[in-house]
XYZ file of C-alpha atoms in Angstrom:
581
model
C 118.331 16.936 86.248
C 121.823 15.846 86.010
C 123.962 15.535 89.285
C 126.180 18.846 89.670
C 129.631 18.617 90.212
C 131.590 21.433 90.837
C 135.020 21.404 88.886
C 137.978 23.346 88.609
C 139.089 23.963 85.247
C 140.511 20.822 83.639
C 143.128 21.471 80.826
C 141.839 18.063 79.823
C 143.928 18.287 76.628
C 146.063 21.054 76.702
C 149.158 21.086 74.709
C 151.424 22.913 77.023
C 151.303 22.724 81.058
C 151.305 26.721 81.117
C 150.571 27.593 84.797
C 146.263 28.602 85.417
C 145.530 32.497 85.526
C 143.319 33.972 88.107
C 141.444 35.067 85.552
C 141.282 31.820 83.499
C 137.544 30.720 83.743
C 136.916 28.436 86.251
C 133.668 25.999 87.455
C 131.849 23.418 85.699
C 132.189 22.610 82.781
C 129.251 22.195 80.139
C 130.846 19.774 77.831
C 128.348 17.989 76.183
C 128.197 16.056 72.750
C 124.688 14.162 72.415
C 123.588 11.796 69.571
C 120.302 13.731 68.397
C 117.735 11.570 66.938
C 115.691 11.926 63.919
C 113.311 14.338 65.755
C 116.177 16.221 66.918
C 116.252 15.406 70.207
C 118.734 13.619 72.473
C 119.152 9.678 72.511
C 118.982 8.936 75.778
C 119.849 5.486 75.093
C 123.141 4.134 77.066
C 126.004 3.062 74.531
C 127.927 0.361 76.289
C 131.403 0.323 75.632
C 131.807 -3.277 74.558
C 129.611 -2.373 72.157
C 131.970 -1.329 69.840
C 134.372 -2.634 67.503
C 137.156 -4.555 69.052
C 140.554 -4.197 67.601
C 140.377 -2.621 64.558
C 139.568 0.140 66.001
C 141.802 0.346 68.845
C 139.011 -0.657 70.856
C 140.001 -2.820 73.805
C 136.851 -4.560 75.445
C 139.271 -6.842 77.661
C 140.194 -5.399 80.686
C 143.972 -4.315 81.001
C 145.989 -3.408 84.202
C 146.623 0.583 84.209
C 150.473 0.299 84.526
C 150.460 -1.711 81.446
C 149.055 1.404 80.030
C 150.539 3.998 81.248
C 153.930 3.966 82.907
C 157.106 5.967 83.630
C 159.301 7.530 80.961
C 161.720 4.663 81.435
C 159.420 1.937 81.439
C 160.258 -0.851 79.065
C 156.618 -2.671 79.228
C 153.703 -0.037 79.544
C 152.145 0.987 75.831
C 152.526 4.683 76.343
C 155.261 6.394 78.807
C 153.964 9.458 80.620
C 155.931 12.806 80.393
C 153.993 15.134 82.516
C 150.865 15.801 83.937
C 148.963 18.503 81.894
C 145.507 18.650 84.039
C 142.893 17.769 86.969
C 139.250 17.409 86.474
C 136.619 16.248 88.980
C 136.599 12.776 86.814
C 140.388 12.185 86.313
C 143.726 13.516 85.120
C 145.376 13.926 81.664
C 148.970 13.322 80.459
C 150.780 14.033 77.799
C 152.059 10.830 77.093
C 155.431 8.757 74.233
C 153.893 6.015 72.459
C 156.249 2.841 73.186
C 157.452 1.682 69.886
C 157.093 -1.802 70.742
C 153.836 -1.559 70.693
C 152.216 -0.147 67.533
C 149.101 2.029 67.093
C 146.135 0.460 65.888
C 144.706 0.112 62.662
C 142.476 2.413 61.394
C 139.839 1.586 59.001
C 140.674 3.630 56.064
C 138.188 5.239 53.887
C 138.743 4.421 49.632
C 140.118 7.258 48.790
C 142.949 6.968 51.402
C 143.266 3.465 50.653
C 144.056 4.940 46.936
C 146.296 7.650 48.407
C 148.623 5.077 51.140
C 148.706 2.584 49.031
C 150.167 4.165 45.511
C 152.785 6.840 47.924
C 154.394 6.363 50.970
C 157.249 7.897 52.064
C 160.341 7.694 54.518
C 159.769 10.618 56.339
C 156.005 9.486 56.806
C 156.449 8.938 60.573
C 153.478 7.662 62.713
C 153.019 10.352 65.887
C 155.068 10.176 68.924
C 153.248 12.268 71.496
C 149.493 11.994 72.292
C 147.251 12.696 75.402
C 145.651 9.936 77.486
C 142.696 11.106 79.579
C 142.248 8.634 82.743
C 138.510 8.725 83.325
C 137.525 7.633 87.263
C 134.293 6.096 86.404
C 133.082 6.048 90.386
C 132.940 9.739 91.151
C 130.334 9.595 88.356
C 126.588 9.397 87.785
C 125.163 6.676 85.720
C 124.005 9.713 83.002
C 127.616 10.720 83.104
C 129.392 7.188 82.413
C 127.143 7.243 79.623
C 128.089 10.572 78.321
C 131.523 9.050 79.016
C 130.975 6.664 76.556
C 129.773 8.342 74.014
C 132.349 10.903 74.296
C 134.725 7.583 73.153
C 132.161 6.493 70.261
C 131.485 9.712 68.696
C 135.157 10.918 68.726
C 135.860 7.379 66.673
C 133.385 8.210 64.395
C 134.626 11.694 63.820
C 137.799 11.671 61.324
C 138.554 14.863 60.751
C 141.840 17.514 60.206
C 139.436 20.276 62.514
C 138.687 17.426 64.995
C 141.277 15.828 67.617
C 141.564 12.222 66.516
C 141.180 9.806 68.761
C 143.609 6.281 68.354
C 142.387 3.487 71.210
C 141.144 2.994 74.543
C 141.183 0.661 77.566
C 139.446 -0.712 80.276
C 141.189 -0.714 83.374
C 140.833 -4.127 85.309
C 139.930 -2.765 88.521
C 136.201 -3.715 88.458
C 135.942 -1.658 85.084
C 135.735 1.274 87.161
C 138.506 3.485 85.284
C 138.983 4.377 81.308
C 142.152 5.501 79.669
C 141.541 7.588 76.372
C 144.694 8.515 74.146
C 144.127 10.999 71.162
C 145.932 13.525 69.607
C 148.007 15.759 70.565
C 147.800 19.475 69.604
C 151.573 20.992 70.306
C 150.443 24.741 70.623
C 148.134 23.969 73.224
C 144.529 25.345 73.662
C 143.180 28.338 71.959
C 142.815 30.564 75.031
C 145.889 30.250 76.509
C 147.641 31.147 73.327
C 145.244 34.366 72.952
C 145.540 35.365 75.933
C 149.358 34.889 77.103
C 150.030 37.389 74.231
C 150.717 40.941 74.831
C 147.580 42.714 75.808
C 147.784 45.267 73.285
C 148.508 42.206 70.667
C 146.090 40.893 68.179
C 145.894 38.407 65.401
C 145.708 39.539 61.929
C 142.240 39.197 60.542
C 143.411 37.267 57.741
C 145.062 34.867 60.473
C 141.480 34.835 62.583
C 139.431 33.946 59.099
C 141.716 30.768 58.151
C 141.219 29.345 61.991
C 137.315 30.121 62.090
C 136.911 28.619 58.624
C 138.912 25.154 59.982
C 136.334 25.800 63.363
C 133.612 25.715 61.308
C 134.670 22.924 58.556
C 135.138 21.122 62.351
C 131.413 22.251 63.358
C 129.811 21.736 60.073
C 131.039 18.209 60.199
C 129.672 16.617 63.754
C 125.906 18.819 63.190
C 125.881 16.862 59.818
C 126.094 13.700 61.953
C 123.725 14.768 63.983
C 125.735 15.508 66.629
C 126.229 18.700 69.062
C 129.065 19.792 70.873
C 127.515 22.166 73.565
C 130.632 23.309 74.986
C 132.579 25.531 72.041
C 134.736 28.108 73.854
C 138.804 29.032 73.553
C 140.015 26.351 75.907
C 138.167 22.929 74.152
C 140.143 24.531 70.689
C 143.305 23.605 69.833
C 146.375 24.638 67.895
C 149.146 23.018 66.314
C 152.690 24.875 65.004
C 151.242 23.814 61.056
C 148.731 26.490 61.599
C 145.244 23.995 62.244
C 142.825 24.525 64.339
C 141.043 21.362 66.368
C 138.023 21.238 68.317
C 138.509 18.784 71.321
C 137.018 18.292 74.875
C 134.276 15.772 73.465
C 132.000 15.235 76.489
C 134.676 14.599 79.304
C 132.427 16.739 81.849
C 129.347 17.254 83.426
C 126.106 15.942 81.163
C 122.532 17.012 81.327
C 119.712 14.676 80.985
C 118.161 16.452 77.428
C 118.654 19.244 75.491
C 115.938 21.919 78.177
C 118.390 23.773 79.757
C 118.740 22.892 83.234
C 118.890 26.135 85.986
C 121.718 28.308 84.882
C 123.134 28.912 88.198
C 123.380 25.100 88.921
C 124.456 23.821 85.736
C 126.710 26.153 83.847
C 128.478 27.540 85.927
C 132.032 28.679 84.351
C 131.125 28.860 80.701
C 128.267 31.492 80.838
C 130.214 33.367 79.003
C 129.348 30.935 75.549
C 125.603 30.600 76.644
C 123.153 31.331 74.046
C 120.295 33.114 74.420
C 117.650 29.857 74.255
C 119.827 28.398 76.923
C 119.289 31.594 79.265
C 115.491 31.254 78.994
C 115.593 27.456 79.877
C 114.550 27.006 76.107
C 115.220 23.341 73.869
C 118.521 24.023 72.277
C 120.524 22.270 69.307
C 123.369 23.121 66.617
C 122.709 26.702 66.864
C 123.888 27.237 70.101
C 127.082 26.033 69.073
C 126.617 28.427 66.469
C 126.516 31.534 68.959
C 129.335 30.150 70.775
C 131.618 29.934 68.147
C 130.763 33.526 67.203
C 131.631 34.268 71.046
C 134.930 32.752 69.906
C 135.311 34.348 66.710
C 135.300 37.555 68.702
C 137.365 36.735 71.156
C 139.991 35.702 68.305
C 139.740 38.868 66.602
C 139.503 41.297 69.985
C 140.488 39.116 72.663
C 137.239 40.299 74.455
C 133.837 38.122 74.860
C 131.003 40.226 73.816
C 129.112 39.942 76.841
C 130.785 40.359 80.314
C 128.939 40.774 83.841
C 130.080 40.432 86.960
C 127.221 37.949 87.892
C 125.103 34.761 86.082
C 121.919 37.214 86.615
C 123.847 39.903 85.118
C 125.023 38.153 82.175
C 121.796 36.686 81.267
C 120.196 40.341 81.887
C 123.231 41.147 78.923
C 122.707 38.399 77.185
C 118.996 38.797 76.815
C 119.319 42.509 76.343
C 121.122 42.000 73.212
C 123.645 44.823 74.033
C 127.293 43.656 73.138
C 130.577 45.017 72.369
C 132.198 43.771 69.273
C 135.349 45.336 67.315
C 135.059 48.272 66.011
C 135.834 48.465 61.941
C 138.353 50.645 60.587
C 137.968 54.493 59.946
C 136.792 55.143 56.157
C 139.321 54.216 53.624
C 141.789 53.403 55.999
C 141.583 49.479 56.097
C 143.231 46.877 54.308
C 141.028 44.223 52.526
C 140.518 40.742 53.545
C 143.928 39.176 52.570
C 145.503 42.453 50.984
C 148.466 43.028 51.835
C 149.022 39.949 54.144
C 151.896 37.771 52.576
C 152.735 34.290 54.188
C 155.704 35.563 55.755
C 153.870 38.660 57.625
C 154.105 38.269 61.491
C 150.359 37.112 62.879
C 150.144 39.733 65.232
C 149.282 43.213 64.587
C 150.485 45.314 67.681
C 148.285 48.247 67.890
C 146.269 49.182 70.987
C 142.757 49.292 69.204
C 142.086 46.459 67.403
C 140.085 47.033 63.987
C 138.342 45.074 62.070
C 136.588 45.103 58.170
C 133.693 45.754 57.898
C 132.737 42.459 56.373
C 133.918 41.073 59.534
C 131.563 43.130 61.868
C 128.830 42.293 59.656
C 129.446 38.507 60.041
C 129.890 38.678 63.794
C 126.518 40.235 63.998
C 125.208 37.877 61.256
C 126.392 34.814 63.704
C 125.086 36.840 67.054
C 121.356 37.144 66.578
C 119.189 36.371 69.053
C 117.157 34.173 67.587
C 118.124 30.694 66.789
C 115.967 30.347 63.669
C 117.408 33.228 61.997
C 120.840 32.404 63.124
C 122.877 30.458 60.180
C 123.665 26.862 60.391
C 127.731 25.912 59.960
C 127.223 25.186 56.303
C 125.134 28.615 55.847
C 128.242 30.526 57.171
C 130.604 28.635 55.124
C 128.726 29.568 51.923
C 128.981 33.502 52.836
C 131.604 35.298 50.844
C 133.852 36.134 53.716
C 134.313 32.525 54.556
C 134.342 31.144 50.780
C 137.506 33.555 50.301
C 138.525 32.241 53.764
C 138.702 28.818 52.887
C 140.165 29.379 49.397
C 143.073 31.362 51.466
C 143.473 27.771 53.853
C 143.443 25.329 50.748
C 146.473 28.121 49.014
C 148.152 27.578 52.335
C 147.741 23.670 51.995
C 148.528 23.910 48.707
C 151.825 25.287 49.606
C 152.569 23.023 52.121
C 152.138 20.365 49.409
C 154.185 21.723 47.497
C 157.190 22.291 49.312
C 156.885 18.713 50.974
C 156.437 17.558 46.906
C 160.172 19.345 46.767
C 161.761 17.902 49.309
C 160.502 14.249 48.578
C 162.010 14.839 44.621
C 165.467 16.319 46.655
C 165.156 13.025 49.257
C 164.844 10.590 45.830
C 167.594 12.546 43.932
C 169.899 13.520 46.764
C 169.978 10.705 49.245
C 173.288 11.370 50.609
C 172.346 14.693 52.156
C 169.720 12.839 54.500
C 172.334 10.072 55.542
C 171.582 10.491 59.263
C 167.855 11.798 59.104
C 164.989 11.078 56.802
C 162.775 14.492 55.217
C 160.857 16.604 58.150
C 157.297 17.059 56.250
C 154.844 19.680 57.011
C 152.359 17.351 56.181
C 152.324 13.146 56.335
C 150.763 11.295 53.379
C 147.639 10.458 56.119
C 147.610 14.315 57.073
C 147.701 15.466 53.533
C 144.392 13.229 52.643
C 142.370 14.351 55.612
C 142.890 17.832 55.345
C 141.799 17.896 51.579
C 139.184 15.369 52.291
C 137.633 17.968 54.750
C 138.408 20.760 52.701
C 136.632 18.968 49.880
C 134.001 18.073 52.416
C 133.360 22.129 52.515
C 133.522 22.948 49.411
C 130.404 19.829 48.607
C 128.720 20.942 51.576
C 128.781 25.503 49.429
C 127.908 23.884 46.402
C 124.505 21.836 47.884
C 123.749 25.084 50.095
C 123.873 27.155 46.734
C 121.260 24.659 45.091
C 119.113 24.194 48.062
C 119.047 28.321 48.570
C 118.302 28.273 44.032
C 115.523 25.969 44.826
C 114.027 27.952 47.518
C 114.571 31.408 46.170
C 112.900 33.487 44.073
C 115.950 36.475 43.842
C 118.875 34.039 43.402
C 122.124 34.272 44.780
C 125.351 32.649 44.329
C 129.080 34.148 45.011
C 132.359 32.416 44.768
C 135.789 32.530 43.936
C 136.244 32.376 39.893
C 139.044 33.337 37.186
C 138.385 36.192 35.040
C 140.445 36.504 31.658
C 142.037 39.685 31.233
C 142.277 41.853 27.536
C 145.919 40.455 27.707
C 144.626 36.623 27.740
C 145.934 36.418 31.041
C 143.472 34.670 33.900
C 143.564 36.270 37.356
C 141.738 35.415 40.621
C 138.499 37.427 41.440
C 135.556 37.099 43.599
C 132.183 36.920 41.799
C 128.689 37.520 43.521
C 125.399 37.041 42.323
C 122.451 39.285 44.112
C 120.588 41.962 44.801
C 120.213 42.752 40.759
C 124.159 43.309 40.455
C 126.779 40.873 39.319
C 129.280 41.660 41.553
C 133.275 40.955 40.509
C 136.493 42.756 43.004
C 139.419 44.421 40.773
C 141.988 42.942 43.266
C 143.059 39.636 43.963
C 141.162 37.488 46.369
C 137.587 38.932 48.093
C 137.255 42.367 48.204
C 134.955 44.583 49.864
C 132.218 43.093 46.943
C 129.481 44.593 48.285
C 130.936 48.293 48.914
C 131.925 49.233 45.850
C 135.345 49.677 47.269
C 137.834 47.772 44.472
C 135.036 46.097 42.581
C 133.170 46.383 39.790
C 129.209 46.180 39.820
C 127.303 44.867 36.815
C 123.709 46.075 36.699
C 121.592 42.854 35.703
C 119.534 44.825 33.209
C 122.833 45.151 31.208
C 123.350 41.516 30.587
C 122.320 40.398 26.873
C 123.207 36.833 27.083
C 125.110 34.102 29.538
C 127.063 30.599 27.512
C 129.096 28.269 28.806
C 132.517 27.615 27.253
C 134.427 24.175 26.941
C 138.304 24.711 26.662
C 139.575 21.920 24.342
C 142.535 22.002 26.244
C 142.456 23.347 30.065
C 144.467 26.646 30.857
C 147.410 25.884 33.678
C 146.829 28.838 36.264
C 149.859 29.587 38.759
C 148.460 29.338 42.392
C 150.102 31.619 44.088
C 152.215 31.614 47.423
C 154.104 28.260 45.703
C 151.019 26.517 45.827
C 150.223 24.094 43.066
C 148.855 24.847 39.611
C 145.257 25.036 38.932
C 143.541 23.470 35.904
C 141.038 25.643 34.347
C 138.914 23.676 31.753
C 135.040 24.781 32.358
C 133.846 28.513 31.969
C 131.617 30.874 31.140
C 130.988 34.304 29.250
C 128.675 37.076 29.049
C 128.222 39.668 27.201
C 126.358 43.511 28.543
C 125.589 46.272 26.777
C 128.158 48.691 27.237
C 131.193 45.865 26.435
C 132.634 43.061 25.044
C 131.931 39.611 26.389
C 133.531 38.553 29.719
C 135.045 35.675 30.295
C 134.423 33.803 33.674
C 135.944 30.460 34.262
C 135.390 27.679 38.021
C 137.085 25.297 39.211
C 134.608 22.354 38.540
C 132.108 21.892 35.941
C 129.406 21.496 38.823
C 130.630 25.229 40.190
C 130.219 26.053 36.577
C 127.020 24.698 35.853
C 125.995 26.511 39.224
C 126.815 29.617 37.979
C 125.125 29.290 34.327
C 121.629 28.267 36.534
C 122.084 31.487 38.692
C 122.117 33.904 36.200
C 119.886 32.394 33.967
C 117.315 32.592 36.505
C 118.234 35.956 37.930
C 118.364 37.142 34.678
C 114.716 35.014 33.727
C 116.222 33.377 31.055
C 115.371 29.646 32.030
């Protein structure tokens, strides 16, 4: 068992230096990211820092003096200048720091697609980040296991380059018998999610639309680390960070006390302070894995929606009893007929807060929460399975549109800069996204879309009753293409009659076509791609791959998919469901 170290709420990566509240979560963190072996257990081998690549990745294995790394605001010699302290913990302190321009950021290895983007297009306004977070970690207060996991944190951060994960830049070993490490990471300028939620008026809630777009980003980040055989083990609002551009980032990978295996140690000793997020299997002292992360993400989702956790108690024994009983609080659903459809009536300029004393959620969101917070980890979906749900596919689509809108705004600004340079005499364009950020976010979205495709293929190969759902484009009688949501399952092909995903399974503003009424399904390839305008100023979409269905009661209905792969999946699913394969 690992040594128990009590610790105040560290705020180890906080974007804003807000005072702690007496109601905040305090005590020991269980932040714990672990490499899993092929059997699903922990890889307990130590990962020495000096085995990491030197130089190119910003990994400084040669010891340096602390004052050469971190200095006061007026320092001319330190690589980073301390702005202010943002948190203290049992193992060290964290600061917001400013980079000294005399020291360029270390070059990160770029992927092939990034190299193509950056070689073809660099913009004058694409400046490097100026502010960072520096974690100064005191190894003398750590057990041997804690030291090993501190090294593991660096390794894990360095190998996860994803827009929804706090980015690692470099680290330093301080010349004091190697007893201090300084890690430089990304600075999220809106601070952690906990403080963003609970500093609001108690009767003000995030809109379900914004919650959905935040949560789909969390799932993208979780799926990314889970596919790399890692688990976080301390998912909570205090370890999730926000930016002013609307991006969510998962952080605090392994800074706190770590444990020897994925078998839970005694709860009262090990998890004090984060018990709100512990899964049933952890309370039972059973082995746990990535499904524990999923459970914790469900607690976070409940907080995002209602600023309240599903399980709250006055003591650890009461908390354990409550969680294992399955009795939980969830936000109530809207009264019948009075709730807006997901994504409907909430434009880009609408405030992100619903000023109301009762937080209502849609039926779909409530069912989604219940899907996540299942007692049995075997029945609890994975991050990729959650991404494949109609609700999360909808919010991934909305998130992509928001990003495309930002890119379109940047392109317009760049065009203006190139043609009206006189307007930028004393400044360069202030883009929403740098080219590197743009490539990183788009790659993260594409990765999520590929995960959904893989999950669809897996379900098709294992399910006797094929299911499929995604955003498609339907041709109207007038020849216009309109965004719809299409769902195949339970003997029906259900399409929404409103833009975006509506309550596909409820029959409200949707049309169900019984499968027995479908006579034929056929692929269609357009000689010339059809251009569909993106909503909210997003870039136009080119449609080329489509499929048509003919029914007993109507003429052919034409649907177009974004890619050939997605169109072919629809064809395979429909043919299997109709027993025509």
